[in-house]
Amino acid sequence: MRVLPGSLIALLLAPSLSRAEAPSFSRQIGPLLEARCLKCHSGSRPRGDLDLTTRDRMLKGGTNGSVLVPGKSGASSLFAHVRDKKMPPRAPLVAADVELLRRWIDAGAGWEGGALRAPKLVGEPKRAGPDWWSLQPIRRPAPPKVKDLSWAKNSIDPFILAGLQARGLAPAPEVDRRTYVRRVTVDLTGLLPAPEEVEAFVADRRPGAHERLVDRLLASPRYGERWGRHWLDVVRFAESDGYERNTLRRGAWPYRDYVVRAFNDDRPYARFVREQLAGDVVGKGDPLAQAATGFLVAGPHDMVGNGTLEGRLQQRSDDLFDMVATTSTAFLGLTIGCARCHDHKFDPIAQKDFYRLQAVFAGVEHADRPIAVLSPDHRRREVEALRKALVRLDRRLDSEEPLAGPPGKGTGRPAVQPRRNVERFPPVRARFVRFTIAETRDGAQPCIDELEAYGPDGPDNLALASRGVKATASSVFPANPLHKLEHVNDGRHGNGRSWISAEPGKGWVRLELPNAATLDRIVWGRDREGAFADRLARTYRIEVSLDGTDWKAVAGSWDRRGSPGKPPVSAKVLALRTERRRLVERLAELERPRRVYAGAFRAPDVTHLLDRGDVMQKGERMLPGGVSSIRAPFALKKGAGEAERRLALADWIVHPDNPLAARVMVNRVWHWHFGQGLVRTPSDFGLNGDRPSHPELLDWLASDLQANGGRLKPLHRQVVLSATYRQGSRLDARALAVDAGNRLLWRYPSRRVEAEVIRDAMLQVSGALDLSMGGPGYDLWDYVGDNVIFYRLKAKLGPETFRRMIYQFKPRLQQDGTFGAFDCPDATTVVPRRNVSTTPGQALNLLNDPFVLDQAERFARRVRTEAGPDVGAQIERAFGLAFGRAPSEREAAAGARLVRAHGLVVLCRALFNANEFVFVN
C-alpha cells in the first residue's frame, strides 16, 4: 500500500480539522444537563427564571441575563458557575464534565434534537391531550408580512424571513451557480453533476435557468433511486429476517423497485399509502403495486420455532406490534407502539387504540406469495426474445466445437456429458438420421431427452416433430408416461420428456425428415436440466442417409475421451458460456412464477386487548379502528374482511380530516433537503417529540401538498427554488451566537452526504458506474450455514457490483465493508433520521479500502484517456470530475508535484478523501 503524501491531503482536508473538537451534544452535553441542571432550571417556574431545556431559552437567560455566549466559555456565566463549583449547589460537577462543558461552549454550543427533558416535577402536565398541536386541523395560513420581500423567490421565503427578522438576523447571500448545481443535483439524484452540466448551467443566463435545471433533475430516473432510499430507511427495509437465524429474503427486492418507481412516477401520496397497505387489492394488473405490501413485512421476523403456546403467541404478537408501530411512525408520526401495554403515558393514545390497529393486521403474515412481475405480453415477448438469443448463442458455441473424426482416429473430443453434447461434422445432405447406442456407462437402458439436427443455413432445429419429422426406435420403455418416443424430438428438455430404450445398455432412434436437408451437426443430451446422469451413452455412432438404406457414419464415441473432465477452453468460449448462463437464468426466472416477499393474507384472528401486553391475559375483544383522538372516522364492524380492514386503515390515514399524514410527509421532505425537519423528530409529533420551528410554514406546505393532489415533485420544486435553499453555507458569528443550531435557517447547512452518495459518486467519477435499474440486487456476501446464516464479505468485488448502492442486497444486521462505517442503518429498526458521525474508521476506509483503491485506479485511467498525457490537463479534468470546478493555482501546483512524485492514481485517491467530495455546501 502506498501512503498518501501529506501536502495535498492537508490542503484538501484542512476545513475539517476542527470538526472533531466539539463534544457530542446528544451523547454527552444533553444528558449532562438533564441529569445535573434541569431539576431546578426547567418547568413552569424555573429557578432564577432560567430555563435550560432549549438553546434559545439558555441564550435568553434568566433574571440575571444571558448565561451563554457561544464560542466564549470565559464570557458565559453558565460555565463560570460550574467552574467555580457554585452550580449544581450540593454536588458540583467533576473536572471531566466541567471540561466537556467548556469545550462545548467554545465550539459554538451546538444543539441537536429537540428540547431536553427534566425529571418530572409536581404540578407539571404529564401528557398531551386531543388539543395537541399536531392533532389540530391543517390551516392554510397567509405568508407573513415582512419588511423587505425582494429576497424572497417563492411563498416559502416569507415564513423563513419573518423568523429571522424577529431575531434581528438576515439570510446568507445567495450561493454561486457552480455550488448550487452541485448541491441540488446531489440532493435530488444522489449523483454529481457532470463537468459539462456544471459549465452549461453556469453559462445559461436566460431567464428560468434554475427552473429548467430542477425540472430536468426531477424528471431523471435517478431521482427515484435517491429519494426511494430515504423512504426505505423509514420502513426498516432489508432482505433477511434478522434475529439469530437471519435467513435470506431473495424475493424482497420488488418492494424496493416499487418505491423507486413510485417516486419517479410522482405517485399521489394517498395512492402511495394505499398501495403499501393494500396493494394486493388496489394494485390489480400492476405487479409492482401488488408487491408494495412488502411494506407490511419489511421488518424483522423471528423464524425460530417455539414449542410453547406462550412462545408462539409472543412471536405473533411481536410481528403485529412491528406492523402497527411502523405504520404509525411512518405515516402518522405517532408512537402508537408505546400503548401496547398501557395507555400512552404522554400522548392521547389509549391502549384500546393500539389493539384496534392491531386488529387491522390480524390476517397478515410474514411470507412470500406468487406475483407475475411482468405483464403477460411483456413477459411473453421477453421469453421469445431470450429463446431466439439462446439459439443464436448455441450456434456460436457449437461452431467452436472440434469436428468429429472418422472411426478409429482416437480420442480428441471431450467426453460425453449428461446435459448437452454437440456432434459437428462437414456438411452433408441427408433425409434420415440414426443414433445407435451400443453401451451405456451403467449398463441401464439408454435415455435421450432430445435429439436435434442443424444445418449451416440457419439456426432452426430441423429435427422437430412440429416440422413433420417422424421418429422410430428399436424399442420404448414400457408403460411410463414420462419416457415416450414422441418426447425425443418434441422440443422440450428434461428427464420428464425423454425416450428410454427397453433394452439394457443399448437401443437406437431414427429420425425421418420430410425432405432432404444439409446437416452439419447433431445435438443430444440425457437430461438438459441436469438432474440425472444415469443411462448415459458411452459407445454410440451417428449415421445419416438419403434413402434410409445406405448409411454414412458422421460421428461417434470413438474419438471422445472416456471419462469426463475439464478440457482447456478459449477465452471466447468462456465468455460465450458466461453469457449463456445469464440468459438461461433469466429465462428460468421468467418461466417460473415469481414469489415476492410481500406478505400473505388469511382470515383475521380474533384480537383481544392484552392486560399489560401479556399474550396469556386476554381481555375484551377489539374490532378494527383508529386512534380515537384523531378526528377522521375509522371503525369497522364485527366480521369485516381481511382486505377491507387494511383498505379502511389506508383511507383513514389519508382522509382530509386526518391532519397528520400530510404534515409528517412534508416535514420528511424538508428534513431530507436541509438535514433537519421543521420538526426535528420526523417520526414523533407527540409530546416527547420536537415542536415545529415554523408551525405556519409546516401547515402551509401540508396544505399545498393536499392542493397538488399529494404529489411530491411540486413540493421539491418549491423548496429547492426558494431563496432559503439557495443561501450560501458560510458561518456568521452574530447569527451563530443567536441560533447556533440554525433552526431559523440563516444559512444553508453544510453537511456530509450519506454513504450511498459517496460510493455512487466514486463509481460515477471513475467511469465505472452501472446505471441498470431494478431487479435482484448485487451481492457483497458469501453465505455460510443453513438454519443460521453467517455473512462473510467477498474477498473481491467486480464490475457486477458497480450498480448504485440502493441495489445492493441488504441483509439485516450486516454492513457494507467499506461504506457501512458512514452511519448506514442496519435495518433492525426504523431510521427516520440518520446519525452523522466522524470516526477514524471512515478516514481509514476512504484511504486504504481495496474498493477505493480500485476506483482510484479507474479514475486515473479515465483522466488519462480524456485529458491526454499533459499533467496540467489531467489535474484540471480530475478536479472537474470530482468537484465540478477547476483547481486553484495553489491546488494545481500541489497536484502537479504530487502526480510527478507519486503518480496520477495518488492524486485521484486524495480527491476521494477531500471534504469537498464528501460534503455538500
Short mmCIF file of C-alpha atoms in Angstrom, two decimals, residues 257-464:
data_model
loop_
_atom_site.label_atom_id
_atom_site.label_comp_id
_atom_site.label_asym_id
_atom_site.label_seq_id
_atom_site.Cartn_x
_atom_site.Cartn_y
_atom_site.Cartn_z
CA ASP A 257 -38.34 -1.35 -7.02
CA TYR A 258 -41.90 -0.28 -6.25
CA VAL A 259 -40.67 2.54 -4.02
CA VAL A 260 -38.20 3.78 -6.65
CA ARG A 261 -40.89 3.74 -9.33
CA ALA A 262 -43.43 5.44 -7.06
CA PHE A 263 -41.12 8.39 -6.52
CA ASN A 264 -40.16 8.57 -10.19
CA ASP A 265 -43.82 8.48 -11.25
CA ASP A 266 -44.68 11.10 -8.62
CA ARG A 267 -47.44 8.89 -7.31
CA PRO A 268 -50.00 10.85 -5.29
CA TYR A 269 -49.24 10.36 -1.63
CA ALA A 270 -52.68 8.93 -0.88
CA ARG A 271 -52.12 6.27 -3.52
CA PHE A 272 -48.62 5.63 -2.18
CA VAL A 273 -50.12 4.89 1.26
CA ARG A 274 -52.96 2.75 -0.08
CA GLU A 275 -50.67 0.59 -2.19
CA GLN A 276 -48.29 -0.12 0.67
CA LEU A 277 -51.12 -1.15 2.96
CA ALA A 278 -53.38 -2.85 0.39
CA GLY A 279 -51.56 -3.10 -2.95
CA ASP A 280 -52.82 -6.66 -3.40
CA VAL A 281 -56.31 -5.15 -3.70
CA VAL A 282 -55.84 -1.71 -5.28
CA GLY A 283 -52.91 -2.75 -7.49
CA LYS A 284 -54.64 -5.32 -9.66
CA GLY A 285 -52.93 -5.50 -13.04
CA ASP A 286 -49.83 -3.76 -11.69
CA PRO A 287 -47.38 -6.34 -10.34
CA LEU A 288 -45.10 -3.86 -8.58
CA ALA A 289 -48.06 -2.18 -6.90
CA GLN A 290 -49.10 -5.60 -5.62
CA ALA A 291 -45.58 -6.04 -4.29
CA ALA A 292 -45.94 -2.73 -2.39
CA THR A 293 -47.35 -4.64 0.59
CA GLY A 294 -43.74 -5.56 1.22
CA PHE A 295 -44.00 -2.51 3.49
CA LEU A 296 -46.06 -4.55 5.97
CA VAL A 297 -43.45 -7.30 6.34
CA ALA A 298 -40.26 -5.31 5.75
CA GLY A 299 -39.26 -5.63 9.41
CA PRO A 300 -37.51 -8.42 11.34
CA HIS A 301 -39.24 -11.77 11.80
CA ASP A 302 -38.24 -14.49 14.26
CA MET A 303 -38.01 -17.77 12.32
CA VAL A 304 -37.02 -19.93 15.29
CA GLY A 305 -39.83 -22.35 16.11
CA ASN A 306 -41.23 -22.28 19.63
CA GLY A 307 -42.64 -25.35 21.33
CA THR A 308 -44.77 -23.50 23.86
CA LEU A 309 -48.12 -21.86 23.25
CA GLU A 310 -46.97 -18.72 25.02
CA GLY A 311 -43.84 -18.55 22.90
CA ARG A 312 -45.78 -18.88 19.64
CA LEU A 313 -48.30 -16.26 20.72
CA GLN A 314 -45.48 -13.90 21.70
CA GLN A 315 -43.79 -14.26 18.33
CA ARG A 316 -47.05 -13.48 16.56
CA SER A 317 -47.68 -10.54 18.89
CA ASP A 318 -44.21 -9.16 18.15
CA ASP A 319 -44.84 -9.32 14.39
CA LEU A 320 -48.13 -7.46 14.75
CA PHE A 321 -46.54 -4.91 17.07
CA ASP A 322 -43.91 -4.19 14.42
CA MET A 323 -46.61 -3.63 11.78
CA VAL A 324 -48.60 -1.27 14.00
CA ALA A 325 -45.54 0.64 15.22
CA THR A 326 -44.01 1.12 11.77
CA THR A 327 -47.29 2.11 10.14
CA SER A 328 -47.95 4.69 12.85
CA THR A 329 -44.49 6.25 12.85
CA ALA A 330 -44.10 6.22 9.05
CA PHE A 331 -47.47 7.71 8.10
CA LEU A 332 -48.75 9.39 11.28
CA GLY A 333 -45.66 10.43 13.21
CA LEU A 334 -47.13 8.87 16.36
CA THR A 335 -45.50 6.34 18.69
CA ILE A 336 -48.63 4.19 18.95
CA GLY A 337 -46.47 1.19 19.78
CA CYS A 338 -45.98 2.70 23.24
CA ALA A 339 -49.62 1.86 24.02
CA ARG A 340 -49.10 -1.89 23.73
CA CYS A 341 -49.10 -2.48 27.48
CA HIS A 342 -50.98 0.57 28.81
CA ASP A 343 -52.41 3.89 27.74
CA HIS A 344 -49.70 6.07 26.19
CA LYS A 345 -48.03 7.96 29.03
CA PHE A 346 -47.53 11.16 27.04
CA ASP A 347 -49.85 11.25 24.02
CA PRO A 348 -53.65 10.91 23.74
CA ILE A 349 -53.45 7.28 22.57
CA ALA A 350 -55.36 4.65 24.53
CA GLN A 351 -54.28 1.04 24.83
CA LYS A 352 -57.52 0.19 23.05
CA ASP A 353 -56.34 2.28 20.11
CA PHE A 354 -53.26 0.08 19.78
CA TYR A 355 -55.31 -3.12 19.68
CA ARG A 356 -57.85 -1.62 17.28
CA LEU A 357 -54.97 -1.05 14.88
CA GLN A 358 -53.54 -4.48 15.60
CA ALA A 359 -56.89 -5.97 14.57
CA VAL A 360 -56.35 -4.40 11.13
CA PHE A 361 -53.29 -6.62 10.60
CA ALA A 362 -54.68 -9.75 12.25
CA GLY A 363 -54.72 -11.61 8.92
CA VAL A 364 -51.26 -10.53 7.69
CA GLU A 365 -48.38 -12.99 7.90
CA HIS A 366 -44.69 -12.85 7.11
CA ALA A 367 -44.43 -14.89 3.92
CA ASP A 368 -43.93 -14.62 0.20
CA ARG A 369 -46.67 -15.05 -2.36
CA PRO A 370 -46.73 -15.54 -6.15
CA ILE A 371 -46.94 -12.40 -8.27
CA ALA A 372 -46.46 -12.02 -12.01
CA VAL A 373 -43.74 -9.41 -12.01
CA LEU A 374 -44.10 -8.75 -15.73
CA SER A 375 -47.30 -8.24 -17.64
CA PRO A 376 -48.23 -11.28 -19.79
CA ASP A 377 -47.46 -9.53 -23.10
CA HIS A 378 -44.15 -8.16 -21.87
CA ARG A 379 -43.29 -11.49 -20.31
CA ARG A 380 -44.09 -13.42 -23.49
CA ARG A 381 -42.10 -11.05 -25.71
CA GLU A 382 -39.05 -11.27 -23.48
CA VAL A 383 -39.27 -15.07 -23.28
CA GLU A 384 -39.43 -15.31 -27.07
CA ALA A 385 -36.52 -12.94 -27.48
CA LEU A 386 -34.44 -14.90 -24.95
CA ARG A 387 -35.11 -18.20 -26.67
CA LYS A 388 -34.03 -16.78 -30.02
CA ALA A 389 -30.93 -15.32 -28.43
CA LEU A 390 -30.10 -18.71 -26.89
CA VAL A 391 -30.41 -20.40 -30.28
CA ARG A 392 -28.02 -17.89 -31.82
CA LEU A 393 -25.63 -18.22 -28.90
CA ASP A 394 -25.70 -22.03 -29.07
CA ARG A 395 -24.84 -21.84 -32.75
CA ARG A 396 -21.82 -19.68 -31.94
CA LEU A 397 -20.76 -22.06 -29.18
CA ASP A 398 -21.28 -25.11 -31.38
CA SER A 399 -19.07 -23.58 -34.06
CA GLU A 400 -16.21 -23.68 -31.53
CA GLU A 401 -16.63 -27.46 -31.02
CA PRO A 402 -13.99 -29.65 -32.75
CA LEU A 403 -15.13 -31.63 -35.80
CA ALA A 404 -15.85 -35.33 -35.24
CA GLY A 405 -13.15 -37.55 -36.66
CA PRO A 406 -13.55 -40.77 -38.70
CA PRO A 407 -13.80 -44.14 -36.92
CA GLY A 408 -10.53 -45.30 -35.39
CA LYS A 409 -8.93 -41.85 -35.29
CA GLY A 410 -8.50 -41.86 -31.48
CA THR A 411 -9.53 -39.52 -28.65
CA GLY A 412 -9.60 -35.81 -29.26
CA ARG A 413 -13.01 -34.51 -28.35
CA PRO A 414 -14.33 -34.03 -24.78
CA ALA A 415 -16.06 -36.90 -23.02
CA VAL A 416 -19.85 -37.05 -23.30
CA GLN A 417 -21.83 -35.08 -20.70
CA PRO A 418 -25.36 -35.71 -19.38
CA ARG A 419 -26.63 -32.22 -20.28
CA ARG A 420 -25.64 -31.43 -23.86
CA ASN A 421 -23.31 -32.91 -26.48
CA VAL A 422 -22.50 -31.47 -29.91
CA GLU A 423 -21.52 -33.73 -32.82
CA ARG A 424 -20.11 -31.47 -35.55
CA PHE A 425 -19.11 -32.73 -38.97
CA PRO A 426 -18.62 -31.42 -42.54
CA PRO A 427 -21.95 -30.53 -44.21
CA VAL A 428 -23.75 -33.50 -45.73
CA ARG A 429 -27.13 -33.97 -47.46
CA ALA A 430 -29.46 -36.34 -45.61
CA ARG A 431 -33.10 -37.18 -45.01
CA PHE A 432 -32.53 -39.78 -42.27
CA VAL A 433 -30.56 -39.61 -39.01
CA ARG A 434 -29.87 -42.68 -36.86
CA PHE A 435 -28.43 -42.64 -33.33
CA THR A 436 -27.30 -46.12 -32.27
CA ILE A 437 -26.17 -46.85 -28.69
CA ALA A 438 -24.14 -49.99 -28.08
CA GLU A 439 -23.26 -49.41 -24.41
CA THR A 440 -24.21 -47.15 -21.50
CA ARG A 441 -21.98 -46.18 -18.61
CA ASP A 442 -24.06 -48.02 -16.02
CA GLY A 443 -25.45 -50.82 -18.19
CA ALA A 444 -29.02 -49.47 -17.83
CA GLN A 445 -31.42 -48.74 -20.67
CA PRO A 446 -30.15 -45.67 -22.60
CA CYS A 447 -32.06 -42.38 -22.36
CA ILE A 448 -32.17 -39.31 -24.61
CA ASP A 449 -34.25 -36.29 -23.66
CA GLU A 450 -33.91 -34.58 -27.07
CA LEU A 451 -32.26 -35.35 -30.40
CA GLU A 452 -31.69 -32.27 -32.55
CA ALA A 453 -30.35 -31.69 -36.08
CA TYR A 454 -28.99 -28.45 -37.53
CA GLY A 455 -27.59 -27.25 -40.81
CA PRO A 456 -25.29 -24.45 -41.94
CA ASP A 457 -28.11 -22.41 -43.47
CA GLY A 458 -29.87 -21.30 -40.28
CA PRO A 459 -30.34 -21.66 -36.54
CA ASP A 460 -33.53 -23.75 -36.62
CA ASN A 461 -33.72 -27.27 -35.23
CA LEU A 462 -34.59 -29.39 -38.31
CA ALA A 463 -35.48 -32.48 -36.24
CA LEU A 464 -38.62 -31.17 -34.54
#
